[in-house]
Amino acid sequence: MSMLVLASASGAPGVTTTALGLTLMWPGDAVLVDADRSASQAILAGYLSGQSTHGAGLQGLLQAHRERRPLGAALAAEWRPLPDLPRKPDEAPPGDRRFVPGFTHLGSVDLFNGVWPGIVEAGRDAAFDLVVDAGRTGHRGLPANLVAGADAIALVCRTSLVSLAAVRLHLAPLVESGAPGRVGLIVVGPGRPYGVREVAEQFGVPVLAEVAWDPSAAQELADGAPVGRRWSRTALGRSLTRAAESLRETMHAGSLVEAP
């Protein structure tokens, strides 16, 4: 297993939509974990059309940790199938898709940091990869044990000055927290107005992936409306396919590409 953590410095650059899209396009078995500490339940309300957690998710993993139960088995008990995108009848999905719902009690957020090492250890020999939607980094940064266990950490940003100014504030503490060489950027809407090379040179970390600016396709994925049969062939779908393939290959190779 490899673990990819996605977060944002501020605003709404599309972390959840990107995490969901990467999971759906992942070239292999993948599990999407909603670890957003704001407990927004965005995927349950959007892509899963208002489904309830039915008591499953991170709360169950926290309980298993407290009871010292094996977290590998607990993880499998807490995830649910993630519906695949529409495909041609003869087109097989690239792997199984699972989803672990997020926090349902705000008081559990600060208690969960101690659970991450067990999840990472349980999954090291597993066949699936974890994609973690960590939401905003916040003023205290990401949980230390989540950072320590990640194979790659990507700050998702747009290329506007507002978005990049926030990246400047939050990137340095993340790198200094013990994740040098594992931190990079996922740029949503390259060239609006700054290009990927400019962004990488400015911050001194690699751009791990580029995600196309495609609001209509993003809305289909995020808001719970029926996803069209041609979605995977939209600009957003094609860019997420390329990003997922590149990220998986990079993480399984064990190193990130250096910034220009």
mmCIF file of C-alpha atoms in Angstrom:
data_model
loop_
_atom_site.group_PDB
_atom_site.id
_atom_site.type_symbol
_atom_site.label_atom_id
_atom_site.label_comp_id
_atom_site.label_asym_id
_atom_site.label_seq_id
_atom_site.Cartn_x
_atom_site.Cartn_y
_atom_site.Cartn_z
ATOM 1 C CA MET A 1 0.000 0.000 0.000
ATOM 2 C CA SER A 2 1.009 3.558 -0.669
ATOM 3 C CA MET A 3 -0.700 6.521 0.968
ATOM 4 C CA LEU A 4 -1.347 9.818 -0.812
ATOM 5 C CA VAL A 5 -2.534 12.717 1.351
ATOM 6 C CA LEU A 6 -4.266 15.705 -0.249
ATOM 7 C CA ALA A 7 -4.832 18.986 1.552
ATOM 8 C CA SER A 8 -5.324 22.674 0.825
ATOM 9 C CA ALA A 9 -3.830 25.792 2.313
ATOM 10 C CA SER A 10 -7.051 27.809 2.147
ATOM 11 C CA GLY A 11 -10.161 28.474 0.138
ATOM 12 C CA ALA A 12 -11.763 25.820 -2.034
ATOM 13 C CA PRO A 13 -9.292 24.771 -4.730
ATOM 14 C CA GLY A 14 -11.004 21.402 -5.212
ATOM 15 C CA VAL A 15 -9.328 19.022 -2.756
ATOM 16 C CA THR A 16 -12.318 16.733 -2.272
ATOM 17 C CA THR A 17 -13.232 16.619 -5.964
ATOM 18 C CA THR A 18 -9.597 15.923 -6.841
ATOM 19 C CA ALA A 19 -9.277 13.186 -4.210
ATOM 20 C CA LEU A 20 -12.502 11.556 -5.389
ATOM 21 C CA GLY A 21 -11.544 11.815 -9.052
ATOM 22 C CA LEU A 22 -8.088 10.365 -8.446
ATOM 23 C CA THR A 23 -9.599 7.429 -6.572
ATOM 24 C CA LEU A 24 -12.088 6.720 -9.357
ATOM 25 C CA MET A 25 -9.317 6.856 -11.975
ATOM 26 C CA TRP A 26 -6.676 5.049 -9.899
ATOM 27 C CA PRO A 27 -4.942 2.255 -11.886
ATOM 28 C CA GLY A 28 -5.461 -0.408 -9.242
ATOM 29 C CA ASP A 29 -7.431 -0.987 -6.050
ATOM 30 C CA ALA A 30 -7.915 2.223 -4.076
ATOM 31 C CA VAL A 31 -9.553 3.325 -0.828
ATOM 32 C CA LEU A 32 -10.629 6.941 -0.368
ATOM 33 C CA VAL A 33 -10.550 8.143 3.247
ATOM 34 C CA ASP A 34 -12.458 11.261 4.261
ATOM 35 C CA ALA A 35 -10.152 12.694 6.937
ATOM 36 C CA ASP A 36 -11.330 16.300 6.615
ATOM 37 C CA ARG A 37 -11.251 17.669 10.167
ATOM 38 C CA SER A 38 -14.076 20.091 9.378
ATOM 39 C CA ALA A 39 -16.330 17.014 9.064
ATOM 40 C CA SER A 40 -18.035 18.411 5.980
ATOM 41 C CA GLN A 41 -19.330 15.012 4.765
ATOM 42 C CA ALA A 42 -19.013 16.366 1.221
ATOM 43 C CA ILE A 43 -18.697 13.005 -0.547
ATOM 44 C CA LEU A 44 -21.610 11.438 1.318
ATOM 45 C CA ALA A 45 -23.791 14.444 0.496
ATOM 46 C CA GLY A 46 -22.512 14.881 -3.069
ATOM 47 C CA TYR A 47 -21.238 11.914 -5.059
ATOM 48 C CA LEU A 48 -23.073 9.437 -2.815
ATOM 49 C CA SER A 49 -26.303 11.463 -3.040
ATOM 50 C CA GLY A 50 -26.978 11.995 0.644
ATOM 51 C CA GLN A 51 -26.102 8.574 2.021
ATOM 52 C CA SER A 52 -25.761 8.157 5.771
ATOM 53 C CA THR A 53 -22.626 6.816 7.427
ATOM 54 C CA HIS A 54 -24.761 4.179 9.202
ATOM 55 C CA GLY A 55 -22.182 4.382 11.966
ATOM 56 C CA ALA A 56 -19.280 3.358 9.734
ATOM 57 C CA GLY A 57 -16.053 5.193 9.021
ATOM 58 C CA LEU A 58 -13.383 6.887 11.081
ATOM 59 C CA GLN A 59 -15.438 6.618 14.268
ATOM 60 C CA GLY A 60 -15.313 2.832 13.959
ATOM 61 C CA LEU A 61 -11.545 2.878 13.392
ATOM 62 C CA LEU A 62 -11.060 5.056 16.462
ATOM 63 C CA GLN A 63 -13.116 2.605 18.516
ATOM 64 C CA ALA A 64 -11.103 -0.344 17.190
ATOM 65 C CA HIS A 65 -7.889 1.473 18.133
ATOM 66 C CA ARG A 66 -9.173 2.053 21.662
ATOM 67 C CA GLU A 67 -10.095 -1.614 21.979
ATOM 68 C CA ARG A 68 -6.723 -2.704 20.524
ATOM 69 C CA ARG A 69 -8.385 -4.624 17.702
ATOM 70 C CA PRO A 70 -6.430 -5.241 14.468
ATOM 71 C CA LEU A 71 -6.819 -2.145 12.317
ATOM 72 C CA GLY A 72 -6.474 -4.034 9.044
ATOM 73 C CA ALA A 73 -9.675 -5.942 9.742
ATOM 74 C CA ALA A 74 -11.301 -2.833 11.175
ATOM 75 C CA LEU A 75 -10.520 -0.836 8.036
ATOM 76 C CA ALA A 76 -12.160 -3.477 5.841
ATOM 77 C CA ALA A 77 -15.192 -3.442 8.129
ATOM 78 C CA GLU A 78 -15.558 0.345 7.946
ATOM 79 C CA TRP A 79 -15.253 0.963 4.215
ATOM 80 C CA ARG A 80 -18.071 0.751 1.697
ATOM 81 C CA PRO A 81 -18.102 0.300 -2.087
ATOM 82 C CA LEU A 82 -17.569 3.511 -4.025
ATOM 83 C CA PRO A 83 -19.771 3.466 -7.146
ATOM 84 C CA ASP A 84 -17.743 3.507 -10.330
ATOM 85 C CA LEU A 85 -18.184 6.006 -13.138
ATOM 86 C CA PRO A 86 -20.345 5.017 -16.118
ATOM 87 C CA ARG A 87 -18.375 2.826 -18.519
ATOM 88 C CA LYS A 88 -18.927 1.020 -21.780
ATOM 89 C CA PRO A 89 -20.389 -2.489 -21.373
ATOM 90 C CA ASP A 90 -17.104 -4.096 -22.428
ATOM 91 C CA GLU A 91 -14.911 -1.723 -20.376
ATOM 92 C CA ALA A 92 -13.785 -3.154 -17.042
ATOM 93 C CA PRO A 93 -12.963 -0.777 -14.168
ATOM 94 C CA PRO A 94 -9.229 -0.576 -13.365
ATOM 95 C CA GLY A 95 -9.726 -1.822 -9.807
ATOM 96 C CA ASP A 96 -11.978 -1.940 -6.749
ATOM 97 C CA ARG A 97 -13.043 1.369 -5.232
ATOM 98 C CA ARG A 98 -13.822 1.799 -1.544
ATOM 99 C CA PHE A 99 -14.739 4.743 0.657
ATOM 100 C CA VAL A 100 -14.241 5.327 4.390
ATOM 101 C CA PRO A 101 -16.646 8.004 5.690
ATOM 102 C CA GLY A 102 -15.273 10.802 7.841
ATOM 103 C CA PHE A 103 -15.826 12.166 11.316
ATOM 104 C CA THR A 104 -19.327 12.310 12.707
ATOM 105 C CA HIS A 105 -18.300 13.790 16.085
ATOM 106 C CA LEU A 106 -16.064 16.854 16.200
ATOM 107 C CA GLY A 107 -14.688 15.756 19.552
ATOM 108 C CA SER A 108 -13.056 12.755 17.846
ATOM 109 C CA VAL A 109 -10.923 14.808 15.471
ATOM 110 C CA ASP A 110 -8.026 15.480 17.836
ATOM 111 C CA LEU A 111 -8.135 11.905 19.147
ATOM 112 C CA PHE A 112 -7.523 10.331 15.752
ATOM 113 C CA ASN A 113 -3.844 11.236 15.315
ATOM 114 C CA GLY A 114 -2.800 8.134 17.243
ATOM 115 C CA VAL A 115 -4.750 5.859 14.893
ATOM 116 C CA TRP A 116 -2.762 6.654 11.732
ATOM 117 C CA PRO A 117 0.365 4.597 12.549
ATOM 118 C CA GLY A 118 -1.767 1.486 12.978
ATOM 119 C CA ILE A 119 -3.564 2.093 9.695
ATOM 120 C CA VAL A 120 -0.270 2.553 7.858
ATOM 121 C CA GLU A 121 1.271 -0.547 9.428
ATOM 122 C CA ALA A 122 -1.795 -2.666 8.710
ATOM 123 C CA GLY A 123 -1.843 -1.622 5.097
ATOM 124 C CA ARG A 124 1.819 -1.834 4.158
ATOM 125 C CA ASP A 125 1.433 -5.250 2.542
ATOM 126 C CA ALA A 126 -2.088 -4.649 1.257
ATOM 127 C CA ALA A 127 -2.949 -4.621 -2.426
ATOM 128 C CA PHE A 128 -4.811 -1.305 -2.269
ATOM 129 C CA ASP A 129 -3.584 2.278 -2.067
ATOM 130 C CA LEU A 130 -5.023 4.930 0.251
ATOM 131 C CA VAL A 131 -6.065 8.367 -0.993
ATOM 132 C CA VAL A 132 -6.675 10.618 2.011
ATOM 133 C CA ASP A 133 -8.696 13.825 1.785
ATOM 134 C CA ALA A 134 -7.287 15.806 4.722
ATOM 135 C CA GLY A 135 -9.125 19.059 4.008
ATOM 136 C CA ARG A 136 -7.410 22.277 5.019
ATOM 137 C CA THR A 137 -4.064 22.159 6.767
ATOM 138 C CA GLY A 138 -5.285 24.628 9.372
ATOM 139 C CA HIS A 139 -3.224 26.815 11.676
ATOM 140 C CA ARG A 140 -1.753 23.766 13.436
ATOM 141 C CA GLY A 141 -0.892 21.925 10.234
ATOM 142 C CA LEU A 142 -1.773 18.334 9.374
ATOM 143 C CA PRO A 143 -1.730 15.637 12.079
ATOM 144 C CA ALA A 144 1.874 14.578 12.702
ATOM 145 C CA ASN A 145 1.238 10.841 12.397
ATOM 146 C CA LEU A 146 -0.634 11.312 9.127
ATOM 147 C CA VAL A 147 2.319 13.244 7.710
ATOM 148 C CA ALA A 148 4.775 10.635 8.983
ATOM 149 C CA GLY A 149 2.907 7.757 7.351
ATOM 150 C CA ALA A 150 2.300 9.360 3.960
ATOM 151 C CA ASP A 151 4.282 8.360 0.875
ATOM 152 C CA ALA A 152 3.334 11.656 -0.771
ATOM 153 C CA ILE A 153 1.628 14.803 0.490
ATOM 154 C CA ALA A 154 0.098 17.150 -2.056
ATOM 155 C CA LEU A 155 -1.155 20.648 -1.404
ATOM 156 C CA VAL A 156 -3.911 21.279 -3.928
ATOM 157 C CA CYS A 157 -3.936 24.837 -5.244
ATOM 158 C CA ARG A 158 -5.028 27.027 -8.100
ATOM 159 C CA THR A 159 -2.623 29.427 -9.789
ATOM 160 C CA SER A 160 -4.215 32.706 -8.692
ATOM 161 C CA LEU A 161 -2.224 34.987 -6.414
ATOM 162 C CA VAL A 162 -4.774 34.455 -3.632
ATOM 163 C CA SER A 163 -4.321 30.678 -3.704
ATOM 164 C CA LEU A 164 -0.539 30.826 -4.070
ATOM 165 C CA ALA A 165 -0.160 33.317 -1.219
ATOM 166 C CA ALA A 166 -1.812 30.823 1.114
ATOM 167 C CA VAL A 167 0.437 28.023 -0.167
ATOM 168 C CA ARG A 168 3.479 30.075 0.799
ATOM 169 C CA LEU A 169 2.278 30.286 4.391
ATOM 170 C CA HIS A 170 1.438 26.606 4.827
ATOM 171 C CA LEU A 171 4.003 24.804 2.679
ATOM 172 C CA ALA A 172 7.143 25.571 4.678
ATOM 173 C CA PRO A 173 5.823 24.218 8.018
ATOM 174 C CA LEU A 174 4.671 21.069 6.241
ATOM 175 C CA VAL A 175 8.106 20.459 4.737
ATOM 176 C CA GLU A 176 9.783 21.247 8.052
ATOM 177 C CA SER A 177 7.476 18.895 9.953
ATOM 178 C CA GLY A 178 9.409 15.857 8.784
ATOM 179 C CA ALA A 179 8.212 15.382 5.234
ATOM 180 C CA PRO A 180 11.021 16.779 3.042
ATOM 181 C CA GLY A 181 11.130 14.990 -0.287
ATOM 182 C CA ARG A 182 7.532 13.816 0.087
ATOM 183 C CA VAL A 183 5.713 17.119 -0.375
ATOM 184 C CA GLY A 184 4.551 18.582 -3.668
ATOM 185 C CA LEU A 185 1.700 20.432 -5.317
ATOM 186 C CA ILE A 186 -1.312 19.435 -7.381
ATOM 187 C CA VAL A 187 -2.203 22.392 -9.556
ATOM 188 C CA VAL A 188 -5.843 22.868 -10.562
ATOM 189 C CA GLY A 189 -6.216 24.997 -13.672
ATOM 190 C CA PRO A 190 -2.621 25.503 -14.797
ATOM 191 C CA GLY A 191 -2.124 28.713 -16.704
ATOM 192 C CA ARG A 192 -4.865 30.612 -14.850
ATOM 193 C CA PRO A 193 -2.764 32.761 -14.869
ATOM 194 C CA TYR A 194 0.544 31.120 -13.882
ATOM 195 C CA GLY A 195 2.092 28.046 -15.441
ATOM 196 C CA VAL A 196 3.224 24.897 -13.688
ATOM 197 C CA ARG A 197 6.937 25.598 -14.143
ATOM 198 C CA GLU A 198 6.567 29.070 -12.653
ATOM 199 C CA VAL A 199 4.756 27.660 -9.634
ATOM 200 C CA ALA A 200 7.314 24.878 -9.065
ATOM 201 C CA GLU A 201 10.237 27.286 -9.316
ATOM 202 C CA GLN A 202 8.597 29.729 -6.927
ATOM 203 C CA PHE A 203 8.053 27.179 -4.147
ATOM 204 C CA GLY A 204 10.942 24.782 -4.710
ATOM 205 C CA VAL A 205 8.802 21.628 -4.600
ATOM 206 C CA PRO A 206 7.623 19.446 -7.501
ATOM 207 C CA VAL A 207 4.241 19.767 -9.135
ATOM 208 C CA LEU A 208 3.037 16.196 -8.763
ATOM 209 C CA ALA A 209 0.061 16.522 -11.086
ATOM 210 C CA GLU A 210 -1.971 18.964 -13.153
ATOM 211 C CA VAL A 211 -5.774 18.932 -13.029
ATOM 212 C CA ALA A 212 -7.724 20.587 -15.826
ATOM 213 C CA TRP A 213 -9.978 23.555 -15.163
ATOM 214 C CA ASP A 214 -13.375 22.069 -16.029
ATOM 215 C CA PRO A 215 -16.097 23.438 -13.702
ATOM 216 C CA SER A 216 -19.023 21.625 -15.327
ATOM 217 C CA ALA A 217 -17.363 18.208 -15.058
ATOM 218 C CA ALA A 218 -16.245 18.983 -11.496
ATOM 219 C CA GLN A 219 -19.794 19.897 -10.534
ATOM 220 C CA GLU A 220 -21.112 16.608 -11.899
ATOM 221 C CA LEU A 221 -18.651 14.735 -9.688
ATOM 222 C CA ALA A 222 -19.154 16.827 -6.574
ATOM 223 C CA ASP A 223 -22.829 17.732 -6.379
ATOM 224 C CA GLY A 224 -24.596 14.393 -6.655
ATOM 225 C CA ALA A 225 -26.077 14.923 -10.114
ATOM 226 C CA PRO A 226 -26.008 11.896 -12.432
ATOM 227 C CA VAL A 227 -22.556 11.617 -13.975
ATOM 228 C CA GLY A 228 -22.674 11.512 -17.771
ATOM 229 C CA ARG A 229 -21.474 8.482 -19.691
ATOM 230 C CA ARG A 230 -18.756 10.525 -21.346
ATOM 231 C CA TRP A 231 -17.422 11.991 -18.090
ATOM 232 C CA SER A 232 -14.123 10.095 -18.194
ATOM 233 C CA ARG A 233 -13.461 11.709 -21.571
ATOM 234 C CA THR A 234 -13.939 15.279 -20.346
ATOM 235 C CA ALA A 235 -10.883 17.469 -19.860
ATOM 236 C CA LEU A 236 -11.141 16.873 -16.108
ATOM 237 C CA GLY A 237 -11.530 13.113 -16.487
ATOM 238 C CA ARG A 238 -8.562 12.798 -18.822
ATOM 239 C CA SER A 239 -6.337 14.933 -16.597
ATOM 240 C CA LEU A 240 -7.264 12.914 -13.494
ATOM 241 C CA THR A 241 -6.491 9.674 -15.334
ATOM 242 C CA ARG A 242 -3.016 10.954 -16.188
ATOM 243 C CA ALA A 243 -2.534 12.285 -12.662
ATOM 244 C CA ALA A 244 -3.575 9.017 -11.012
ATOM 245 C CA GLU A 245 -1.248 6.960 -13.176
ATOM 246 C CA SER A 246 1.672 9.308 -12.568
ATOM 247 C CA LEU A 247 1.115 9.557 -8.814
ATOM 248 C CA ARG A 248 0.799 5.805 -8.332
ATOM 249 C CA GLU A 249 3.962 5.165 -10.326
ATOM 250 C CA THR A 250 5.854 7.846 -8.426
ATOM 251 C CA MET A 251 4.798 6.615 -4.981
ATOM 252 C CA HIS A 252 5.454 2.969 -5.729
ATOM 253 C CA ALA A 253 8.926 3.943 -7.005
ATOM 254 C CA GLY A 254 9.555 5.536 -3.615
ATOM 255 C CA SER A 255 10.602 9.051 -4.618
ATOM 256 C CA LEU A 256 9.106 12.253 -5.921
ATOM 257 C CA VAL A 257 10.350 14.121 -8.951
ATOM 258 C CA GLU A 258 12.552 17.062 -8.077
ATOM 259 C CA ALA A 259 11.262 20.547 -8.824
ATOM 260 C CA PRO A 260 12.835 22.332 -11.786
#
